Coordinates of C-alpha atoms in Angstrom, one line a residue:
M1 CA -34.5 99.3 213.9
Q2 CA -34.5 96.4 216.3
S3 CA -33.8 97.5 220.0
F4 CA -33.0 100.3 222.3
A5 CA -31.3 100.3 225.7
Q6 CA -34.0 100.9 228.2
R7 CA -34.1 104.1 230.1
S8 CA -34.2 103.8 233.9
V9 CA -37.4 104.1 235.8
A10 CA -35.9 107.0 237.7
L11 CA -35.3 108.9 234.6
A12 CA -38.8 108.2 233.3
L13 CA -40.3 109.4 236.6
A14 CA -38.0 112.5 236.5
T15 CA -39.5 113.3 233.1
V16 CA -43.0 112.9 234.6
F17 CA -42.2 115.3 237.5
F18 CA -40.7 117.8 235.1
G19 CA -44.0 117.8 233.1
I20 CA -46.0 118.1 236.3
F21 CA -44.1 121.1 237.6
S22 CA -44.2 122.7 234.1
G23 CA -48.0 122.9 234.4
C24 CA -48.7 119.8 232.3
E25 CA -50.3 117.6 234.9
K26 CA -53.6 117.4 233.1
P27 CA -54.3 116.4 229.5
P28 CA -55.7 119.2 227.4
H29 CA -59.4 119.6 227.5
S30 CA -61.2 117.6 224.9
E31 CA -64.6 118.0 223.4
T32 CA -64.8 114.3 222.7
S33 CA -67.9 112.7 224.1
Q34 CA -67.7 109.2 222.7
P35 CA -65.8 106.7 224.8
A36 CA -62.6 105.1 223.3
M37 CA -61.4 101.6 223.9
F38 CA -59.5 98.6 222.6
R39 CA -60.1 97.8 218.9
G40 CA -61.6 101.2 218.2
D41 CA -65.2 100.6 219.2
A42 CA -67.5 98.4 221.4
A43 CA -67.9 95.8 218.6
H44 CA -64.2 95.5 218.2
S45 CA -64.3 96.1 214.5
G46 CA -60.7 97.4 214.5
H47 CA -61.7 100.5 212.6
Y48 CA -60.3 103.9 213.3
S49 CA -61.1 107.4 212.0
G50 CA -58.9 109.3 209.6
D51 CA -57.1 108.4 206.5
G52 CA -54.2 106.6 208.3
A53 CA -50.6 106.8 207.2
E54 CA -50.6 105.6 203.6
H55 CA -47.2 107.2 203.1
Y56 CA -44.4 106.8 205.6
G57 CA -43.6 110.2 207.1
G58 CA -41.1 109.2 209.9
L59 CA -41.1 108.9 213.7
L60 CA -43.3 111.5 215.3
W61 CA -42.1 110.6 218.8
R62 CA -41.0 107.8 221.1
V63 CA -41.6 107.6 224.8
E64 CA -39.8 105.1 227.0
T65 CA -41.4 103.3 229.9
G66 CA -39.8 101.0 232.5
G67 CA -41.1 97.7 231.0
P68 CA -42.4 96.0 227.9
V69 CA -45.5 97.7 226.4
R70 CA -48.0 94.9 225.5
S71 CA -50.9 97.2 226.3
S72 CA -52.5 98.7 223.2
P73 CA -52.7 102.6 223.2
T74 CA -56.1 104.2 223.4
V75 CA -56.5 107.7 222.0
F76 CA -59.0 110.1 223.6
G77 CA -59.0 113.7 222.6
D78 CA -55.5 115.1 222.7
A79 CA -54.1 112.4 224.9
L80 CA -52.9 108.8 224.5
Y81 CA -53.4 106.3 227.4
V82 CA -51.4 103.1 227.6
G83 CA -50.1 100.7 230.2
S84 CA -46.6 99.1 230.7
G85 CA -45.0 96.1 232.2
D86 CA -43.5 98.5 234.8
G87 CA -47.0 98.7 236.4
Q88 CA -47.6 102.2 235.3
L89 CA -50.5 103.7 233.4
Y90 CA -49.4 106.6 231.2
A91 CA -51.3 109.6 229.9
I92 CA -49.2 111.0 227.0
D93 CA -49.8 114.0 224.7
R94 CA -50.5 112.4 221.4
K95 CA -48.9 115.2 219.4
N96 CA -45.6 115.6 221.0
G97 CA -45.1 112.7 223.5
A98 CA -45.1 114.8 226.6
I99 CA -46.2 112.8 229.7
H100 CA -49.2 114.4 231.5
W101 CA -49.4 112.0 234.4
V102 CA -48.4 108.4 235.5
F103 CA -50.6 106.2 237.7
D104 CA -48.9 103.3 239.6
A105 CA -51.1 100.2 239.4
G106 CA -48.8 98.1 241.5
A107 CA -48.4 95.4 238.9
G108 CA -47.8 95.1 235.2
I109 CA -50.5 96.3 232.8
A110 CA -51.0 94.2 229.7
S111 CA -54.6 95.3 229.1
S112 CA -55.7 98.3 227.1
P113 CA -57.5 101.3 228.6
A114 CA -61.1 102.1 228.1
V115 CA -61.6 105.9 228.3
T116 CA -64.5 108.2 228.9
A117 CA -64.5 112.0 229.5
D118 CA -64.1 111.4 233.2
L119 CA -62.4 108.0 233.8
V120 CA -59.8 105.6 232.5
F121 CA -60.4 101.9 233.1
I122 CA -57.6 99.4 233.2
A123 CA -56.9 95.8 234.5
S124 CA -53.5 94.9 236.1
A125 CA -51.5 91.7 236.5
G126 CA -52.4 91.9 240.2
G127 CA -56.0 90.8 239.4
I128 CA -57.2 94.4 240.1
F129 CA -59.6 96.4 237.9
L130 CA -59.1 100.1 238.3
A131 CA -61.0 103.3 237.5
V132 CA -58.6 106.3 237.3
E133 CA -59.6 110.0 236.9
R134 CA -58.7 111.0 233.4
A135 CA -57.9 114.6 234.3
T136 CA -55.6 113.9 237.2
G137 CA -54.5 110.3 237.2
H138 CA -55.9 109.8 240.7
E139 CA -57.7 106.5 241.6
R140 CA -61.5 106.6 241.7
W141 CA -62.2 103.0 242.6
R142 CA -60.9 99.5 242.3
H143 CA -62.2 95.9 242.3
Q144 CA -60.1 92.8 243.2
F145 CA -60.9 89.8 241.1
G146 CA -60.7 86.3 242.6
A147 CA -57.8 83.9 242.2
D148 CA -56.9 82.9 238.7
V149 CA -58.6 79.7 237.5
P150 CA -56.0 76.9 237.2
L151 CA -55.0 76.2 233.7
A152 CA -56.4 73.0 232.2
W153 CA -53.0 71.9 231.0
G154 CA -51.1 73.5 233.8
R155 CA -48.8 75.5 231.6
A156 CA -49.1 79.3 231.3
S157 CA -47.2 79.8 228.1
G158 CA -48.0 83.1 226.4
D159 CA -50.4 84.2 229.2
Y160 CA -49.3 87.8 228.7
Y161 CA -52.6 89.7 228.2
H162 CA -55.4 90.6 230.5
S163 CA -58.9 91.4 229.4
S164 CA -59.5 95.0 228.3
A165 CA -62.8 96.7 229.3
V166 CA -65.6 97.5 226.9
L167 CA -68.1 100.4 227.5
G168 CA -71.7 100.2 226.6
N169 CA -75.3 100.6 227.9
G170 CA -74.1 102.6 230.9
M171 CA -71.7 99.8 232.0
V172 CA -68.1 98.9 231.9
I173 CA -67.6 95.2 231.2
V174 CA -64.4 93.2 231.6
G175 CA -63.2 89.7 232.2
G176 CA -61.1 88.4 235.1
G177 CA -58.5 85.7 235.6
D178 CA -61.1 84.2 238.0
G179 CA -63.1 83.2 234.9
V180 CA -65.9 85.7 235.6
L181 CA -67.2 88.4 233.3
Y182 CA -68.1 91.5 235.3
A183 CA -70.4 94.4 234.4
F184 CA -69.7 97.4 236.7
D185 CA -71.3 100.7 237.2
P186 CA -68.6 103.1 235.8
G187 CA -69.0 105.8 238.4
S188 CA -69.1 103.7 241.6
G189 CA -67.6 100.3 240.7
T190 CA -70.8 98.5 241.9
V191 CA -71.2 95.1 240.2
R192 CA -74.4 95.2 238.0
W193 CA -74.1 91.6 237.0
K194 CA -71.5 88.8 236.5
F195 CA -71.2 85.6 234.6
S196 CA -68.9 82.7 235.3
T197 CA -67.0 80.6 232.7
G198 CA -64.8 77.6 233.1
G199 CA -61.5 79.3 232.5
R200 CA -59.5 82.5 232.7
I201 CA -60.9 85.4 230.7
R202 CA -58.0 87.1 228.9
S203 CA -59.9 87.9 225.8
S204 CA -61.7 91.3 225.7
P205 CA -65.5 91.3 225.5
A206 CA -67.3 93.0 222.5
I207 CA -70.8 94.5 222.4
A208 CA -73.2 94.4 219.5
N209 CA -76.8 93.4 218.8
N210 CA -77.7 94.1 222.5
L211 CA -75.4 91.2 223.4
V212 CA -72.0 90.8 225.0
Y213 CA -69.6 88.4 223.2
A214 CA -66.9 86.9 225.3
A215 CA -64.4 84.1 225.1
S216 CA -62.6 82.1 227.7
F217 CA -59.6 79.8 228.3
D218 CA -62.2 77.0 228.6
G219 CA -62.3 77.1 224.8
K220 CA -65.8 78.5 224.5
V221 CA -67.4 81.6 223.1
Y222 CA -70.3 83.1 225.0
A223 CA -73.1 85.5 224.1
L224 CA -74.8 87.2 227.1
D225 CA -77.7 89.6 227.4
L226 CA -76.2 93.0 227.7
T227 CA -78.7 94.2 230.3
T228 CA -78.8 91.2 232.6
G229 CA -75.8 89.0 231.8
A230 CA -78.0 86.0 231.1
L231 CA -76.6 83.4 228.8
R232 CA -78.1 83.5 225.3
W233 CA -75.8 80.9 223.6
S234 CA -72.3 79.4 223.8
Y235 CA -70.1 77.7 221.3
A236 CA -67.5 75.1 222.1
T237 CA -64.5 75.3 219.8
T238 CA -62.5 72.3 218.6
G239 CA -60.0 73.0 221.4
V240 CA -62.5 71.7 224.0
T241 CA -62.0 68.2 222.5
L242 CA -58.2 68.4 222.4
N243 CA -55.7 67.3 225.1
S244 CA -53.0 69.9 225.2
A245 CA -50.5 67.5 226.8
D246 CA -50.6 65.4 223.6
F247 CA -49.2 68.4 221.7
G248 CA -46.8 69.8 224.3
F249 CA -48.6 73.2 224.2
D250 CA -52.0 74.8 224.9
R251 CA -54.6 73.9 222.3
R252 CA -57.7 75.0 224.1
S253 CA -57.5 78.6 225.4
I254 CA -59.1 81.5 223.5
Q255 CA -56.9 84.6 223.8
S256 CA -58.2 86.4 220.7
S257 CA -60.9 88.9 221.3
P258 CA -64.2 88.6 219.3
A259 CA -65.1 91.1 216.6
A260 CA -68.9 91.4 216.1
T261 CA -71.1 92.6 213.2
S262 CA -74.9 92.4 212.9
T263 CA -74.6 88.9 211.4
S264 CA -71.4 87.3 212.6
V265 CA -68.9 87.0 215.4
Y266 CA -65.2 86.4 214.4
V267 CA -62.6 85.0 216.8
G268 CA -59.4 83.0 216.8
S269 CA -58.3 80.2 219.1
R270 CA -55.2 78.4 220.3
D271 CA -56.7 75.3 218.7
G272 CA -55.3 76.6 215.4
N273 CA -58.6 77.7 213.9
F274 CA -60.2 81.0 213.1
Y275 CA -64.0 81.0 213.5
A276 CA -67.0 82.8 212.1
L277 CA -70.1 82.2 214.2
D278 CA -73.7 83.3 213.7
A279 CA -74.2 86.4 215.9
Q280 CA -77.8 85.5 217.0
G281 CA -77.6 81.8 217.5
G282 CA -73.9 80.9 217.9
T283 CA -73.9 78.3 215.1
L284 CA -70.7 77.8 213.0
R285 CA -70.8 79.7 209.7
W286 CA -67.2 78.6 208.8
K287 CA -63.8 78.1 210.2
V288 CA -60.3 78.3 208.7
A289 CA -57.4 76.2 210.0
H290 CA -54.0 77.8 210.4
D291 CA -50.8 76.0 209.2
D292 CA -49.8 73.1 211.5
G293 CA -52.2 74.2 214.3
S294 CA -50.5 77.6 214.7
W295 CA -52.3 79.7 217.4
S296 CA -54.7 82.3 216.2
I297 CA -54.2 84.9 219.0
S298 CA -54.5 88.2 217.0
S299 CA -58.0 89.8 217.4
P300 CA -59.5 90.3 214.0
A301 CA -60.5 93.5 212.3
V302 CA -63.6 93.3 210.0
D303 CA -65.2 95.4 207.3
D304 CA -68.1 94.8 204.9
S305 CA -66.3 92.2 202.8
L306 CA -63.1 91.1 204.6
V307 CA -61.9 90.0 208.0
Y308 CA -58.2 90.5 208.8
G309 CA -55.9 88.7 211.3
G310 CA -52.6 87.0 211.9
S311 CA -51.1 83.7 212.9
S312 CA -48.5 82.9 215.6
D313 CA -45.8 80.3 214.6
A314 CA -47.0 80.2 211.0
H315 CA -45.8 83.8 210.6
F316 CA -48.4 85.2 208.3
F317 CA -51.1 87.8 208.1
H318 CA -54.1 87.4 205.8
A319 CA -57.5 88.7 204.7
L320 CA -60.5 86.3 204.5
R321 CA -63.8 86.9 202.8
V322 CA -66.6 87.3 205.3
S323 CA -68.9 85.3 203.1
D324 CA -67.1 81.9 203.2
G325 CA -63.7 82.3 204.8
S326 CA -61.8 82.0 201.5
Q327 CA -58.5 83.8 201.5
R328 CA -58.3 87.1 199.6
W329 CA -54.6 87.6 200.2
R330 CA -51.8 86.5 202.5
V331 CA -48.4 88.0 203.4
T332 CA -45.5 86.3 205.2
T333 CA -44.2 88.1 208.3
P334 CA -40.7 87.9 209.9
G335 CA -42.2 87.1 213.3
S336 CA -45.3 85.7 215.0
V337 CA -48.4 87.9 214.7
W338 CA -50.1 88.4 218.1
S339 CA -50.7 92.1 217.5
S340 CA -54.2 92.8 216.4
P341 CA -54.8 94.8 213.2
A342 CA -56.1 98.4 212.9
R343 CA -58.0 99.4 209.8
A344 CA -58.0 103.1 208.7
G345 CA -58.5 104.6 205.3
R346 CA -57.2 102.2 202.6
M347 CA -54.7 100.6 205.0
V348 CA -54.3 97.9 207.7
Y349 CA -51.6 98.1 210.3
F350 CA -50.3 95.4 212.6
G351 CA -47.1 94.4 214.4
D352 CA -45.1 91.1 214.7
G353 CA -42.7 89.4 217.0
S354 CA -39.6 90.7 215.2
G355 CA -40.5 94.2 216.3
M356 CA -41.8 95.3 212.9
V357 CA -44.9 97.5 212.3
H358 CA -46.4 96.8 208.9
A359 CA -48.6 99.0 206.9
V360 CA -50.4 97.1 204.1
D361 CA -53.0 97.8 201.5
A362 CA -56.3 96.5 202.8
A363 CA -57.5 95.4 199.3
T364 CA -54.3 93.6 198.1
G365 CA -52.0 93.0 201.1
A366 CA -49.2 94.9 199.3
E367 CA -46.9 96.4 201.9
R368 CA -46.6 100.2 201.7
W369 CA -44.1 100.7 204.5
N370 CA -42.7 99.2 207.7
Y371 CA -41.0 100.4 210.8
R372 CA -38.8 98.2 213.1
T373 CA -39.0 98.9 216.8
G374 CA -36.5 97.5 219.4
G375 CA -38.6 94.6 220.6
G376 CA -41.3 92.2 219.7
I377 CA -44.7 93.8 219.2
S378 CA -47.6 92.3 221.2
S379 CA -49.4 95.7 221.4
S380 CA -52.0 96.5 218.8
P381 CA -51.8 99.7 216.8
A382 CA -54.3 102.5 217.2
V383 CA -54.7 105.1 214.5
E384 CA -55.8 108.7 214.8
G385 CA -55.7 111.0 211.8
N386 CA -52.5 110.1 209.9
V387 CA -50.6 108.8 213.0
V388 CA -50.1 105.1 214.0
Y389 CA -49.5 104.6 217.8
V390 CA -48.1 101.3 219.1
G391 CA -46.2 99.8 222.0
S392 CA -43.2 97.6 221.8
G393 CA -41.3 95.0 223.9
D394 CA -38.4 97.4 224.0
G395 CA -40.3 99.4 226.6
A396 CA -41.4 102.3 224.4
V397 CA -44.5 103.7 222.9
Y398 CA -44.1 104.9 219.3
A399 CA -46.0 107.4 217.2
I400 CA -45.4 106.9 213.5
R401 CA -46.6 109.6 211.2
G402 CA -47.9 109.6 207.6
G403 CA -47.3 112.3 205.0
D404 CA -48.2 113.4 201.5
Q405 CA -45.1 111.6 200.3
D406 CA -42.9 108.9 201.7
L407 CA -39.8 110.1 203.6
E408 CA -36.9 109.8 201.1
R409 CA -34.0 108.1 202.8
A410 CA -30.4 107.6 201.6
V411 CA -27.0 106.5 203.0
F412 CA -23.7 107.7 201.6
W413 CA -20.8 105.3 201.4
D414 CA -18.0 105.3 198.8
S415 CA -15.4 102.5 198.5
T416 CA -12.7 105.0 197.4
M417 CA -13.0 106.8 200.7
S418 CA -13.2 103.7 203.0
A419 CA -9.5 103.9 203.9
G420 CA -9.9 107.4 205.3
T421 CA -13.0 107.0 207.5
M422 CA -12.7 107.0 211.3
V423 CA -16.1 105.4 211.6
R424 CA -15.2 101.8 212.6
D425 CA -18.4 100.2 211.5
A426 CA -19.1 102.2 208.4
S427 CA -20.0 99.2 206.3
A428 CA -22.3 97.9 209.0
V429 CA -24.1 101.3 209.0
R430 CA -24.3 101.2 205.2
D431 CA -25.7 97.7 205.2
A432 CA -28.2 98.2 208.0
L433 CA -29.7 101.3 206.3
H434 CA -29.6 99.9 202.8
D435 CA -31.5 96.8 204.1
R436 CA -34.1 99.1 205.6
G437 CA -34.7 100.6 202.1
Y438 CA -32.3 103.6 202.1
H439 CA -30.9 104.5 198.7
L440 CA -27.2 103.8 198.5
L441 CA -25.3 106.8 197.3
D442 CA -21.6 107.3 196.5
A443 CA -19.5 110.2 195.2
R444 CA -21.0 110.0 191.7
T445 CA -24.6 109.9 192.8
V446 CA -25.0 111.9 196.1
G447 CA -24.9 115.2 194.3
G448 CA -27.7 114.3 191.9
W449 CA -29.8 113.0 194.8
M450 CA -29.4 116.2 196.8
T451 CA -30.2 118.3 193.8
A452 CA -33.4 116.3 193.1
R453 CA -34.5 116.9 196.8
I454 CA -33.8 120.6 196.5
A455 CA -36.0 120.7 193.4
D456 CA -38.9 118.5 194.6
R457 CA -38.8 119.5 198.3
H458 CA -39.8 116.0 199.4
P459 CA -39.1 115.2 203.0
S460 CA -35.7 113.5 203.0
V461 CA -32.6 112.5 205.0
V462 CA -29.2 111.3 204.1
V463 CA -26.9 109.6 206.6
F464 CA -23.2 109.7 206.0
A465 CA -21.8 106.3 207.0
Q466 CA -18.3 107.7 206.5
D467 CA -17.2 111.0 208.1
Q468 CA -16.1 112.3 204.7
A469 CA -17.9 113.8 201.7
P470 CA -16.7 114.5 198.1
A471 CA -15.6 118.1 197.6
A472 CA -18.4 118.5 195.0
I473 CA -20.9 118.7 197.8
A474 CA -18.8 119.9 200.8
S475 CA -16.0 122.4 200.6
A476 CA -14.3 124.3 203.4
A477 CA -14.1 127.4 201.2
S478 CA -17.7 128.1 200.5
D479 CA -21.2 128.1 202.1
T480 CA -22.8 127.9 198.7
V481 CA -21.8 124.2 198.1
L482 CA -24.5 121.6 197.6
L483 CA -24.6 120.2 201.1
R484 CA -25.5 123.6 202.6
R485 CA -28.0 124.3 199.8
Y486 CA -29.6 121.0 200.5
L487 CA -29.9 121.9 204.2
D488 CA -31.3 125.3 203.4
A489 CA -34.0 123.6 201.3
G490 CA -35.3 121.7 204.3
G491 CA -33.1 118.6 203.9
K492 CA -31.6 116.6 206.8
V493 CA -28.1 115.3 207.1
V494 CA -27.0 112.9 209.9
W495 CA -23.2 112.9 210.3
L496 CA -21.0 110.5 212.2
G497 CA -17.4 111.0 213.5
I498 CA -15.1 113.8 212.4
P499 CA -17.1 117.0 211.4
P500 CA -17.2 117.7 207.6
T501 CA -14.0 119.1 206.1
M502 CA -12.3 119.4 209.5
W503 CA -9.6 116.8 209.1
P504 CA -9.2 115.5 205.6
A505 CA -7.4 112.2 205.0
E506 CA -4.7 111.4 202.5
K507 CA -5.5 108.9 199.7
N508 CA -4.0 106.1 201.8
G509 CA -6.1 107.1 204.8
D510 CA -3.4 108.7 206.9
R511 CA -3.9 111.9 208.7
S512 CA -1.5 114.5 210.2
Y513 CA -2.5 116.5 213.3
S514 CA -1.0 119.5 211.6
T515 CA -3.8 119.4 208.9
I516 CA -6.7 119.8 211.4
N517 CA -8.7 122.9 210.4
W518 CA -10.8 123.8 213.5
T519 CA -12.7 126.6 211.7
S520 CA -13.5 125.1 208.3
P521 CA -16.8 123.4 209.2
R522 CA -18.2 126.7 210.4
T523 CA -18.3 128.1 206.9
I524 CA -20.8 125.4 205.8
L525 CA -22.7 124.8 209.1
S526 CA -22.6 128.1 210.9
V527 CA -21.5 126.2 214.1
D528 CA -18.4 127.1 216.1
F529 CA -16.1 124.1 216.4
G530 CA -13.5 126.0 218.4
E531 CA -13.9 123.7 221.5
A532 CA -14.1 120.5 219.5
Q533 CA -11.3 117.9 220.1
F534 CA -10.6 114.3 219.3
D535 CA -10.3 113.2 223.0
R536 CA -13.1 110.9 224.1
Y537 CA -15.5 111.7 226.9
G538 CA -18.6 110.0 228.2
A539 CA -21.8 111.4 226.6
R540 CA -25.2 111.2 228.3
V541 CA -28.5 111.8 226.5
T542 CA -30.6 114.9 227.2
A543 CA -34.4 114.9 227.5
E544 CA -34.5 116.1 224.0
G545 CA -32.2 113.4 222.9
H546 CA -34.5 110.8 224.3
R547 CA -37.4 112.3 222.3
W548 CA -35.3 111.9 219.2
G549 CA -34.6 108.2 220.0
L550 CA -31.2 108.2 221.8
S551 CA -30.6 106.3 225.0
G552 CA -27.7 105.2 227.2
W553 CA -24.2 106.6 227.0
W554 CA -21.2 106.3 224.8
Q555 CA -17.6 107.7 224.3
S556 CA -18.0 110.9 222.3
V557 CA -15.6 112.9 220.2
W558 CA -15.6 116.4 218.6
A559 CA -18.1 117.9 221.1
V560 CA -18.8 121.6 220.6
G561 CA -19.7 124.4 222.9
V562 CA -23.4 124.7 223.7
D563 CA -24.9 127.3 221.5
S564 CA -28.3 128.9 221.5
G565 CA -28.7 127.8 217.8
L566 CA -28.2 124.1 218.7
T567 CA -30.7 121.5 219.9
V568 CA -28.5 119.5 222.3
L569 CA -29.2 115.8 222.1
A570 CA -26.3 114.7 224.5
T571 CA -23.7 116.4 226.6
D572 CA -20.2 115.2 227.5
E573 CA -18.5 115.2 230.8
N574 CA -17.4 118.8 230.3
G575 CA -20.9 120.0 229.6
R576 CA -20.3 120.4 225.8
A577 CA -22.8 119.3 223.1
A578 CA -21.7 115.7 222.2
A579 CA -24.7 115.2 219.9
W580 CA -26.7 118.0 218.5
E581 CA -28.9 119.4 215.7
R582 CA -28.6 122.7 213.8
S583 CA -31.7 123.8 212.0
F584 CA -31.6 125.6 208.7
G585 CA -35.2 126.7 208.6
G586 CA -36.7 123.4 207.5
P587 CA -39.5 121.4 209.3
P588 CA -38.8 120.3 212.8
G589 CA -36.4 117.4 213.0
T590 CA -34.5 118.4 209.9
G591 CA -31.1 120.2 209.5
F592 CA -27.6 119.0 210.3
V593 CA -27.3 116.3 213.0
Q594 CA -23.8 115.6 214.4
L595 CA -23.4 112.4 216.3
G596 CA -19.8 112.5 217.6
R597 CA -19.2 108.7 217.7
Y598 CA -16.9 106.3 215.9
D599 CA -18.3 103.0 217.0
W600 CA -21.8 101.8 215.9
P601 CA -22.7 98.4 217.2
S602 CA -26.1 96.9 216.5
G603 CA -27.9 98.6 219.4
A604 CA -26.5 102.0 218.4
L605 CA -27.5 101.4 214.8
R606 CA -31.1 101.2 215.9
Q607 CA -30.8 104.5 217.6
L608 CA -29.2 106.0 214.5
I609 CA -32.2 105.0 212.5
A610 CA -34.5 106.6 215.0
I611 CA -32.5 109.8 214.8
A612 CA -32.5 109.8 211.0
E613 CA -36.3 109.2 210.8
Y614 CA -37.4 111.5 213.6
R615 CA -40.0 114.0 212.2
P616 CA -41.9 115.7 214.9
S617 CA -45.0 117.8 214.2
S618 CA -44.7 121.6 213.7

């Protein structure tokens, strides 16, 4: 999927207040004692615990904010902490997406939280570094950085991020736009030491070997004594020698955050190179040039043998051997890679500017699955267990789950029925889903596919791009037909337009009002369609509908009376269920989903995919 209409800030805050007054103002108590932060640990290895999501299991949840989410999520205990361009810091239940609290930082947040048992640390676009109480979301202390250092070239292209804090040796360390690296006392905010560079610090410092490794827009990498902040060494990248005005874009700044091991420090630069430096002395071990000087902004992940990272305008992601920088594998991406990789199990996860989240094999680069969000991804994924968390430029935070098998996805469309469908964009629905990897089914193959899913019980969904189905799987006369047996076996059907069997079309596509059978769908679906009608009314999304991935409003048809057996995803002007789900005993998110809508423009198609692939936890 590619984009979603953003939910209003008022609605987002209404959701927050609902959570608060439902007794959910505090994250669940966690026994976690180790702090959590950007890139997984203080050394910024990019490693996360758990097996990761080797198989694609669907969308666990999606939470909308009021601005682009460039902040990278941080998981601590049972909660997820993330900032947004709307200036809010969110504490979100990592299992179900419920919002525990929201803190207003007063300016956009494009840094990533560092979290302890007591506090959450975050930097905002207002040049303020904040400590917020983890349990309540109340401010503990703040520090105002100085004015941003002027840019050497005078152009601020891509200056989206702010430094994310690192925790170590009883301090919280972060860089400021004023070019200063600060070490604070976590409890009081007292400055323990500080070190000035010659440019803005947007990169996030790393800690290893009793040193702090930091990079600056002045084109240099610094190693400082962890205890005192004294300079141990610095390294000037090639960018220091370049005049950005000669190129028409910045060739000096370092925006990538260093990743450190016991022997090496790895970091990318806007000069178009990726560097490996000696961790103790700062000498160059090797460097790799990106194509045509493409920025290396992505912060690397590293393991014993490989270092992983992406490239901006060159549109690739690769793995380099730590020994000499030689390329192990490389994959082309549809968008620029500013997102930093997360390593978990046998997989590496990263996002790109097209809005795609990629899951690739760490050893070979083979893509196992992908998921398209509604905006470019600058946020870096975080992994906990078998769930991948990431923010998107569409203003949402996503939780994508793994599973024992890949989610089996299919779309039904048959050319012999195209004249009779009321879904205006049926072929566009078909093409969008087929391009995403959905199996294309027709009247000859849909029955076999459903039968196979009944037998193997794999998690699955079939979307009917036409509001018709062959009689072999759906009949008004029986509840033992294949469609119902597939639902009873834990399958999922997403249906558009006219409810199944209600208003059959002639072969030429014509329909007569006298042939509408208001009761026939009830036999198959156990839903009363007595109030359904073809008149169009405005439909608005419910809170549950937002969790499933819907947003905005549309002209609905065939709404039904609200029934206790339905999960209502949208209501029309008369209070009827305009979009809904009826469970048949399968896992959460399965069953029959009716989306009473004829028109499916591109924005709505992205919501349709979210609905189809929504698979919340039990």
